[in-house]
Structures are given as structure tokens and as C-alpha cells.
XYZ file of C-alpha atoms in Angstrom:
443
model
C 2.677 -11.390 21.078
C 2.761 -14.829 19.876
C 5.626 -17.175 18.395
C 6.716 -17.759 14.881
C 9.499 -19.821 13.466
C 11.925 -16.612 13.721
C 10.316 -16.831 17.194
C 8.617 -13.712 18.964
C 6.447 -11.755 16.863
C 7.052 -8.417 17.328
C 4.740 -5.362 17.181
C 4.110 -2.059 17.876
C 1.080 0.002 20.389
C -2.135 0.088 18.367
C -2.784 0.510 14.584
C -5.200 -1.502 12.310
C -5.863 -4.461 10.437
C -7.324 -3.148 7.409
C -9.099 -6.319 5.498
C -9.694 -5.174 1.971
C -7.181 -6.662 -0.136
C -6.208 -9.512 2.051
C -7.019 -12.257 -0.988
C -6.003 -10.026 -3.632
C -2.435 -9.784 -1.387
C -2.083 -13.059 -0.761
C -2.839 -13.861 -4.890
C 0.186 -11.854 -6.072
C 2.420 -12.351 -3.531
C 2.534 -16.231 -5.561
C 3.137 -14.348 -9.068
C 6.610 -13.779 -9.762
C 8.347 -10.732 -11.294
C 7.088 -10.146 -15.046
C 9.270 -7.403 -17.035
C 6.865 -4.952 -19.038
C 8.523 -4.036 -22.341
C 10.472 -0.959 -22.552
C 8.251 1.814 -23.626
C 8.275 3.746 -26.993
C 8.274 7.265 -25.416
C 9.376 7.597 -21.880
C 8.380 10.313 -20.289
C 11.055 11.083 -16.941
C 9.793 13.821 -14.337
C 12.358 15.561 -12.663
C 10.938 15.214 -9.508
C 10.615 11.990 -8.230
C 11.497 12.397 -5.003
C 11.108 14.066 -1.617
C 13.043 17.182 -1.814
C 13.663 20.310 -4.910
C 13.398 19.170 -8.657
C 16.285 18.377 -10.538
C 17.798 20.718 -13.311
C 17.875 19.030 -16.859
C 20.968 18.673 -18.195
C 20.263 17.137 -22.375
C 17.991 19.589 -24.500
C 15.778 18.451 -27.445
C 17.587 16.381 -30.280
C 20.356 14.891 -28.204
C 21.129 11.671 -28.207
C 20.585 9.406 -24.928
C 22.534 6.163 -23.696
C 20.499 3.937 -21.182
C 21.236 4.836 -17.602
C 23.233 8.737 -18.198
C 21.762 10.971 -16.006
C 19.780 13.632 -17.620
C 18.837 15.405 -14.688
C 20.883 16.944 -11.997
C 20.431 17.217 -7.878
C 19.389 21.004 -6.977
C 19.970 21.064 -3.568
C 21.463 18.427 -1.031
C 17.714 16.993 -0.199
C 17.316 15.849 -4.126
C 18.357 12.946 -6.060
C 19.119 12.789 -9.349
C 17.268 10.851 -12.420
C 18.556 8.898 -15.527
C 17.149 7.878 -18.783
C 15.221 4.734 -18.596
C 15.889 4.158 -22.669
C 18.239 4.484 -24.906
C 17.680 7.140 -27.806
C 16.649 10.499 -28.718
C 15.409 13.537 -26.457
C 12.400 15.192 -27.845
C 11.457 17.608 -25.284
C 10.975 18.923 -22.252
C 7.512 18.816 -21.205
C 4.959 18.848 -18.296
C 3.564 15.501 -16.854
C 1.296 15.489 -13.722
C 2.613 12.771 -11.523
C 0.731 11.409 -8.844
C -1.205 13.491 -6.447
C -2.188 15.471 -9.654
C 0.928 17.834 -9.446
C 2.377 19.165 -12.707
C 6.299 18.692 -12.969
C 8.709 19.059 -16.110
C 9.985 15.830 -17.880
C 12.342 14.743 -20.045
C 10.265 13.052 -23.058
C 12.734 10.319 -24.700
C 11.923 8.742 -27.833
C 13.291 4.854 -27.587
C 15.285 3.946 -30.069
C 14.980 -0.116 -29.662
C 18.761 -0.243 -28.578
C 18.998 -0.518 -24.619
C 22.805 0.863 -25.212
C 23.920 1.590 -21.576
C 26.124 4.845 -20.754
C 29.926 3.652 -21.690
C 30.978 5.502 -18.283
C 29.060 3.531 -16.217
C 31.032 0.954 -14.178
C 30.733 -1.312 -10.618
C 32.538 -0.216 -7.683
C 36.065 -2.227 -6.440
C 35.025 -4.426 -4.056
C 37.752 -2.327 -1.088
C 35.413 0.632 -1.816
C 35.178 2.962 1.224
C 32.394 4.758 2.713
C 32.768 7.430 1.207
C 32.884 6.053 -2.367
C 29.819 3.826 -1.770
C 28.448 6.673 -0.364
C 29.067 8.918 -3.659
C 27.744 5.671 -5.797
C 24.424 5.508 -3.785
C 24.047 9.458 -4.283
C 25.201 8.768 -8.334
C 22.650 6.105 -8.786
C 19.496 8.533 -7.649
C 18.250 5.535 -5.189
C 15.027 6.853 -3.309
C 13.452 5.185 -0.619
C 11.181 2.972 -2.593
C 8.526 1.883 -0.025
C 6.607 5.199 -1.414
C 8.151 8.068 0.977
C 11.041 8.640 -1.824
C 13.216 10.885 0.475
C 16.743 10.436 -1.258
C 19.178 7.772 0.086
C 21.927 9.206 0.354
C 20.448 11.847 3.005
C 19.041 8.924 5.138
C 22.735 7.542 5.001
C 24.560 10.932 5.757
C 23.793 11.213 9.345
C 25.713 14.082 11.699
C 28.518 12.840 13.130
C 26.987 13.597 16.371
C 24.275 11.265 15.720
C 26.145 7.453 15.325
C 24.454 4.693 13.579
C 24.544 1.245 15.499
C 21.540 -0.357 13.607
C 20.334 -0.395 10.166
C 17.023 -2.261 9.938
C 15.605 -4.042 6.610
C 12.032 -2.851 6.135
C 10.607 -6.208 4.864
C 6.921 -5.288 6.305
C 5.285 -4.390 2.993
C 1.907 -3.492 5.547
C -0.520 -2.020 2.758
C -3.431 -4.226 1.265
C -2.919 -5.621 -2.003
C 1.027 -4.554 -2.109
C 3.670 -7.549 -2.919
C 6.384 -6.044 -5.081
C 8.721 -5.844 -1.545
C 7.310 -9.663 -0.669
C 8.996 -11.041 -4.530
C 11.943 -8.414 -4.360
C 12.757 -10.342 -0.719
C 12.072 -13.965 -2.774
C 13.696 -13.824 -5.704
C 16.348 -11.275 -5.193
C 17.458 -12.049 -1.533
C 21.150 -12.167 -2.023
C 21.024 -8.290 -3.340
C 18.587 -7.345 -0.957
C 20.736 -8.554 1.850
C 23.789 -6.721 -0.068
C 22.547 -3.591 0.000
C 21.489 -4.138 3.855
C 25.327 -4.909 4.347
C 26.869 -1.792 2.259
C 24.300 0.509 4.135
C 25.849 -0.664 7.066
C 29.359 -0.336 5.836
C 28.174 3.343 4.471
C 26.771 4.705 8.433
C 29.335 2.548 10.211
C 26.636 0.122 11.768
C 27.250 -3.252 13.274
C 24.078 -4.963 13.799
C 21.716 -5.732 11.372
C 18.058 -6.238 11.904
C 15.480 -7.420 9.073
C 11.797 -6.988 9.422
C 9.403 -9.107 7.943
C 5.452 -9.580 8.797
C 4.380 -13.176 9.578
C 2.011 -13.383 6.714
C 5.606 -13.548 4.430
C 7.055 -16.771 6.369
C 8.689 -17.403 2.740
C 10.268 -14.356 2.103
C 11.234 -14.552 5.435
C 12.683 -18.120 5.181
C 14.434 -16.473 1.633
C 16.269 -13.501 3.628
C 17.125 -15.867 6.591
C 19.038 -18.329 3.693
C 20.873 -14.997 2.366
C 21.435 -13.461 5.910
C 24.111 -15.421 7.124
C 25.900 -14.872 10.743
C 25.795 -11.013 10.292
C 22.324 -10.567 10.405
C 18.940 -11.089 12.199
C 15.659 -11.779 10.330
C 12.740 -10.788 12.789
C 8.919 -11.538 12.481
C 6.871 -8.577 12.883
C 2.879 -8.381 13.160
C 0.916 -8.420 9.734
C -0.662 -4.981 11.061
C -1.139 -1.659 9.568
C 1.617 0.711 9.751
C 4.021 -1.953 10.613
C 6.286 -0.638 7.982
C 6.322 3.089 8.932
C 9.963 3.620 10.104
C 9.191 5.325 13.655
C 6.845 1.822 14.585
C 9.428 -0.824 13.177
C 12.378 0.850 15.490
C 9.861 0.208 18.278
C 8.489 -3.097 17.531
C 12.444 -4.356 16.588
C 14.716 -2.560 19.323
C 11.924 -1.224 21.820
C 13.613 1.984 20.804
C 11.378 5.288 20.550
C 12.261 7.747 18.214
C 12.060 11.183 19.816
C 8.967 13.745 19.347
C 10.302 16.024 16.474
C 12.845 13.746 15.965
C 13.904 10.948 13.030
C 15.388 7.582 13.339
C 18.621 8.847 13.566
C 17.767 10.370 17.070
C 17.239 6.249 18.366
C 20.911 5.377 16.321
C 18.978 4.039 13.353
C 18.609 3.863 9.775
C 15.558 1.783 7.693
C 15.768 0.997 4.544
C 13.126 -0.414 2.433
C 13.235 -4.098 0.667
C 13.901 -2.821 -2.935
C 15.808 0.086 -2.031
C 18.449 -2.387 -0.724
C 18.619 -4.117 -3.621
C 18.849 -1.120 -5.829
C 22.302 -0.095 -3.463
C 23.386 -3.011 -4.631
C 23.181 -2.859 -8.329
C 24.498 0.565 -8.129
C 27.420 -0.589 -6.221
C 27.986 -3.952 -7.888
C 26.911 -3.192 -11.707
C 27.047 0.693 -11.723
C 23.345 0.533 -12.641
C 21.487 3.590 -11.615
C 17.875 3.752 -10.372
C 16.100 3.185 -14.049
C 13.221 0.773 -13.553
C 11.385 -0.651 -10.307
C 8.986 -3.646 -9.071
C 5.589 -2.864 -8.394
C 1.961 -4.433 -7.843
C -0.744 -4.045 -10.333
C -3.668 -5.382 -8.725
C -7.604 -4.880 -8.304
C -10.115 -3.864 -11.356
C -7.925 -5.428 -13.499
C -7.551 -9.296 -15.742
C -4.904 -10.494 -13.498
C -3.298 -8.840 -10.732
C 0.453 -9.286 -11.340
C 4.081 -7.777 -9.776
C 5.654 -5.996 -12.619
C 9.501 -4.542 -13.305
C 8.872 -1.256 -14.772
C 10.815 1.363 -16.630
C 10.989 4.540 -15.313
C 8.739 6.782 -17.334
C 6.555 4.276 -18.428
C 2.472 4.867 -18.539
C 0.734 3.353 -16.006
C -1.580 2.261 -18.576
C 0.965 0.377 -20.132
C 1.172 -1.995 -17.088
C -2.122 -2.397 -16.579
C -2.564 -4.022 -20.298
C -0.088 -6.256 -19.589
C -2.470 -7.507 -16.487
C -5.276 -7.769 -19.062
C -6.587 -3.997 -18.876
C -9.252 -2.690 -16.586
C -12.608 -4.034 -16.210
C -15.875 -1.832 -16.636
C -16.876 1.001 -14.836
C -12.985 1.284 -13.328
C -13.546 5.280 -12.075
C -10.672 5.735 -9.653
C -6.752 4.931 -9.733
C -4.314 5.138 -6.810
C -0.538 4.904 -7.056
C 0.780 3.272 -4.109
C -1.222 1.197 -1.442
C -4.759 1.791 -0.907
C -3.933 3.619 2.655
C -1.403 6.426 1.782
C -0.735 6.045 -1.687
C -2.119 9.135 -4.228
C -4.731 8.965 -7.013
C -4.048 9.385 -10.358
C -5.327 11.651 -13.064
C -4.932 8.871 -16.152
C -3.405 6.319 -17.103
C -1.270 8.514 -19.350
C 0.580 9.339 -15.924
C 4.252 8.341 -15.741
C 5.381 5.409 -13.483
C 8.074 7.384 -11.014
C 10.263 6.068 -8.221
C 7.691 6.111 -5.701
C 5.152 4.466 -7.615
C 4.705 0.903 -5.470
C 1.545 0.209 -6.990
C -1.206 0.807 -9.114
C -4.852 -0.543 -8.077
C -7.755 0.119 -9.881
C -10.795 0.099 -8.572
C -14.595 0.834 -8.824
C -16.665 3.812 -6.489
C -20.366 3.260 -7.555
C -21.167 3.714 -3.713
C -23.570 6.516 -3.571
C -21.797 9.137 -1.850
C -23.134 9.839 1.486
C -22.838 12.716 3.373
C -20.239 13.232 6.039
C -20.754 12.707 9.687
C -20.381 14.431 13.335
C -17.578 13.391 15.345
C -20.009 11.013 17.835
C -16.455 10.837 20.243
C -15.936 7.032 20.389
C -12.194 7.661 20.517
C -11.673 5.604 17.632
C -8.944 7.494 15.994
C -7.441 7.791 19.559
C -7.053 3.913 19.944
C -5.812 3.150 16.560
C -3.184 6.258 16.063
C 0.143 4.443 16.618
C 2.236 7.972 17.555
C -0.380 8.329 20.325
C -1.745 11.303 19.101
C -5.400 12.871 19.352
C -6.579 13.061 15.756
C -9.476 14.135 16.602
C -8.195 17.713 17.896
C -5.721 18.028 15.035
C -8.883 17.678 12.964
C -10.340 20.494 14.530
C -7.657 22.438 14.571
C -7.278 22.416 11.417
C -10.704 23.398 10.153
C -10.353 26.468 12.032
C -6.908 27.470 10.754
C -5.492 26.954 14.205
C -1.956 25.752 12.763
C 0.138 26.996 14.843
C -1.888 25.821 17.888
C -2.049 22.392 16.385
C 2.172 21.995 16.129
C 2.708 23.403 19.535
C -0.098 22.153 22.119
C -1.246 18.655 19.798
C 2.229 17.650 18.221
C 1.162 18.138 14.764
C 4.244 17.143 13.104
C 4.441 14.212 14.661
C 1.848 13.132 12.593
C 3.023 10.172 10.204
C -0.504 10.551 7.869
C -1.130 6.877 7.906
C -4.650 7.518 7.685
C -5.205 4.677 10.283
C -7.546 7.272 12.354
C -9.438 8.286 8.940
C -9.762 4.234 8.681
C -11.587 3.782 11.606
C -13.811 6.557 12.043
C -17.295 5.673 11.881
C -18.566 9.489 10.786
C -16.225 9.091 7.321
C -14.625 12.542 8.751
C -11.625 13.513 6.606
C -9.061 13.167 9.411
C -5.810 12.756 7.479
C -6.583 15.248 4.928
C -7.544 17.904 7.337
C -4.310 17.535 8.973
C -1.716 16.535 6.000
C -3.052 20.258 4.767
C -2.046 21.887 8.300
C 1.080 20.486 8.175
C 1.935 21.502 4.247
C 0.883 24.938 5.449
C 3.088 24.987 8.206
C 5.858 24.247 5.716
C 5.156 26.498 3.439
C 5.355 29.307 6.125
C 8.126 28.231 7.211
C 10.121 27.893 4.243
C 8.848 31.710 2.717
């Protein structure tokens, strides 16, 4: 596996090494943190997260502070979201957010002031679990890598399912991504925080930290912060390093259970910036309001921006210089799972890790026949057989697919759609199978 100054470098079976973005990566990983003005109108969607929408709770003409929460949990798998500006509430209104879904959101009119909520306030430092617990739930943290199921679920296990580990996910594995690789930098001493009140939170005594070896100084950075409590590991620069399922692997030699979650292998992973965002909400009382993310490809300057909440993507993309000619398409997130955008009138939300721009004048080609190199079959890092879920699915044979091929299983890193030669929608095909399944299941 090769050595690294953190010594072994640690990995998991198969995956890919996608090479687009490599330079552009390795560019803004060097820029640090630039704060994009607050915006004039913020628009908030009350659903930015994995899970049901929230409820709103201000109506048109109210007045705002900076941070109140404006819209409420519905359900235990939600997470609540606060006003990114001070000022007034002029509407309720739909947005479509990424993926081209149309949610409602709060429409706030800044009013210049940045005047937090007066009832806001930072946690005694003899807080217990359960209080740190209630603060992480308050704040409406998300996981921020781009999955955005709520935190406060991941950190509510059963209590016949113990926590030993909780693992830093410093991988950041998507081309052109670096707003985890500056968060790790420059904010170290929260990141490493949060890491230690998650622990406190699920009752977990060791502490493991993932970073890839193409970060050695974010990994030098956490090591500094880490202290005797906690162990900063080099992992692979290899696509998905940072799904949760292959870090436990690559990190404990733990496997996480078919059908199951982390919490089946006595684990919890957090994400970089999530970390840090348990620790403002523990430490300052600050809830989830803004985030870092990369702005990178058609663009002036590729750049890692802090962001408010409700912002327009377009907004941070002039303040990388705007988008060169013939820009056509717009993905939020990394290039490999993230979801395309209508506009650049869409709303940066919690998930939003990224936003490249780039340019399709390819001509577009037809698609292929499976030929049967077995490509997708070498690359899939669950171990699956994409290649039968595919078909599968074209047929409507969803059922067959969960039961005989291990559908769910499926992590839709799009590593198998990567590699096939025929172009055949692999991912697609079988992200659609599962949301079917769901949607059976939950009528």
C-alpha cells in the first residue's frame, strides 16, 4: 500500500482514479477561504436535507434576526433551517434546488444589519450528551460532504448498537473539490472539536481521522490540532475514498454489513466541515447559516468560498470572475455524484460542496452495447455486478434486483458508469430502481 509520513497508506478493494480535475484540485486547494458578501434577498428552502421538509414557522412581513430558525423539523429524519440574514420575510415561495426539484422557501429581504437572534448562546463547557446532543439537533448541522442526512440521526444510535469509533472524513475524493482540504487548514482546532464532542455525544473512545495523501498539509494541520486523543491516518487519493462504508474498511478493516450502516461495524463518520460546524454550534451557539465550498472550472479563477445559506449560485461565481463562453452545464457538488443545476438563480443549500461550470460541445454520440469487459465489475468498490442491476432495471425487474443482486447496497458512486467504455447509463438506471423501491415501500 505504500508509506507516507503518517505511515501506511491505507485503502480500500477497487474504485477509480478519475483524472479530470487533478490541476484544477490541486490550484484551489492553495487559495484560502474568501467570504462572498451577504446577499440582498436570500432565498432558504426548507429542504435541505435528507429526510421530510421542514414546516415554516415566520409568515410574510415579519421581522428576522440572523441565525432564528424559521423552519421547523417534521419528522425525526429532518433538520431544521435558520435565516442566513438579518431582516424582513417577504414570502414564501418555490425554488428548484439542485437535481431540478421544486421545494418551498423562505424569501428574506436583508436588511444590511447581520443582528444575530438575542436567544442564541454557547453551551457550558460540563455540557452532557444529551445537551450537546439537543445543540447539534438545534443548530440544523447536515452532513456536509453532500449526502446531508441530519446529524443528529447519525449521532443517535440504538442503544443496542455502541459506538467505539468516530472517524474524521478528511478524504475530500471528488475532482476539483477543496472546501474540506482549507476547512482541515485553516480551521483545524474546530474541526478536531467537533471530532471530540461527537465522540463525547455516542460515547466513543478512539478517534480516527482520514485524510488522502495528496493533502500531506492538511494532514500535517489536523495532526498539530489532534493531540494524544487522536489518530490522523493517510488514506489513498482514490475515488470513493470518502464514501463512509470504504473509509471504515480502509481505517479499521471493518466491513459494514449488507443492508446495514456504519453503526452495524460500531462507527460513526463525520465529514471535515460538519465537525467544525458541531463546534460552533456548541461553542458560539451559531447554527448551520453559511458553508465553504469550491467554485472551480469555466470560470476567471477557481476559488473556495464561505457562503450564506440562500445565496445564488451565480453570486459566487462573479466573485470568481463569472463564467467563460459557451458555459452550457452546471453541477452542484463534485463532478462524480454531485446534481446539475437549472440556473444560476438556484439557491446555495447545505449540501451544496461545489459548483463547477463547465462546457459540453462534444457531439453527442450515441450509446453503446454492453461489450462485457467487466469493467464496472472491477471498479465497483461494494463488489457488486452493475452490470445486472443495469439490466434489471430497464426491464422493471425491481424487486428481483434488491433480492438476488443487492440493489440497495448500491452507494451510486457512479465509479461503474466512469469506466464503462459503451457510455451505458449505469448509475442512473439503478439510482431510479432504487427511488422506486422507496417509493413502494413508503405508500
Amino acid at each position: 500500500m505504500g508509506e507516507s509520513a503518517l505511515g501506511k497508506t491505507l485503502t480500500f478493494r477497487r474504485g477509480v482514479h478519475p483524472h479530470e480535475g487533478v490541476g484544477e484540485k490541486r490550484a484551489t486547494g492553495a487559495k484560502p477561504i474568501e467570504a462572498v458578501p451577504a446577499p440582498a434577498l436570500a432565498a432558504i428552502p426548507l429542504l435541505q436535507h435528507a429526510g421530510a421538509p421542514c414546516k415554516p414557522l415566520v409568515k410574510p412581513g415579519e421581522r428576522v434576526y440572523l441565525g432564528q430558525k424559521i423552519g421547523a423539523p417534521d419528522g425525526f429524519v429532518s433538520a431544521a433551517v435558520h435565516a442566513s440574514v438579518s431582516g424582513k420575510v417577504k414570502g414564501i415561495q418555490p425554488r428548484i434546488i439542485a437535481g431540478g426539484r421544486r421545494v418551498a422557501a423562505v424569501i428574506l429581504e436583508n436588511d444590511g444589519l447581520d443582528e444575530w437572534d438575542p436567544s442564541l448562546a454557547p453551551l457550558p463547557e460540563d455540557a452532557g450528551a444529551e445537551k450537546l446532543l439537543e445543540a447539534v439537533r438545534e443548530a440544523g448541522i447536515v452532513g456536509l460532504g453532500g449526502a446531508t442526512f441530519p446529524t443528529h440521526v447519525k449521532l443517535s444510535p440504538p442503544k443496542d448498537k455502541p459506538i467505539d469509533t468516530v472517524i474524521l472524513n478528511g478524504a475530500e475524493c471528488e475532482p476539483f473539490l477543496s472546501a474540506d482540504h482549507r476547512v482541515m487548514l485553516e480551521e483545524a482546532d474546530a474541526v478536531l472539536d467537533g471530532l471530540r464532542l461527537a465522540a463525547r455525544i455516542v460515547g466513543a473512545q478512539t478517534l480516527l481521522i482520514g485524510v488522502e495523501d495528496n493533502k500531506p498539509d492538511a494532514a500535517r494541520s489536523l495532526q498539530t490540532a489532534a493531540g494524544a486523543d487522536a489518530r490522523v491516518l493517510s488514506v489513498r487519493a482514490k475515488y470513493p475514498q470518502g464514501s463512509e462504508k470504504q473509509l471504515i474498511q480502509a481505517l479499521t478493516g471493518r466491513r459494514v454489513p449488507s443492508g446495514g450502516l456504519p453503526m452495524d461495524a460500531g462507527c460513526v463518520v463525520i465529514n471535515a466541515s460538519t465537525a467544525a460546524a458541531i463546534s460552533r454550534a456548541v461553542r458560539e451557539g451559531r447554527p448551520l447559516i453559511e458553508r465553504v465550498l469550491t467554485v472551480d472550472g469555466e470560470v476567471g479563477e477557481g476559488k473556495n468560498l464561505r457562503v450564506r445559506l440562500g445565496t445564488e449560485i451565480g453570486e459566487a461565481v462573479a466573485c470568481c470572475g463569472g463564467a467563460k463562453e459557451g458555459v452550457n452545464k452546471i453541477v452542484l457538488g463534485g463532478p462524480m455524484m454531485g446534481q446539475c443545476a437549472y440556473d444560476l438563480h438556484t439557491p446555495v443549500t447545505k449540501g451544496v460542496s461545489g459548483i463547477l461550470l463547465f462546457k459540453d460541445d462534444a457531439p453527442e454520440k450515441p450509446l453503446g452495447n454492453c461489450v462485457r469487459c467487466g469493467g464496472c465489475v472491477n471498479v465497483c468498490p461494494v463488489g457488486l455486478m452493475p452490470l445486472t442491476l443495469y439490466a434489471l432495471a430497464r426491464k422493471g425487474f425491481y424487486d428481483r434486483a434488491r433480492d438476488a443482486q443487492h440493489l440497495m447496497d448500491c452507494i451510486e458512486c457512479g465509479a461503474c458508469a466512469y469506466q464503462c467504455p459503451a457510455r451505458l447509463p449505469l448509475v442512473q438506471y439503478i439510482r431510479a430502481a432504487k427511488g422506486a423501491l422507496r417509493r413502494a415501500q413508503a405508500r
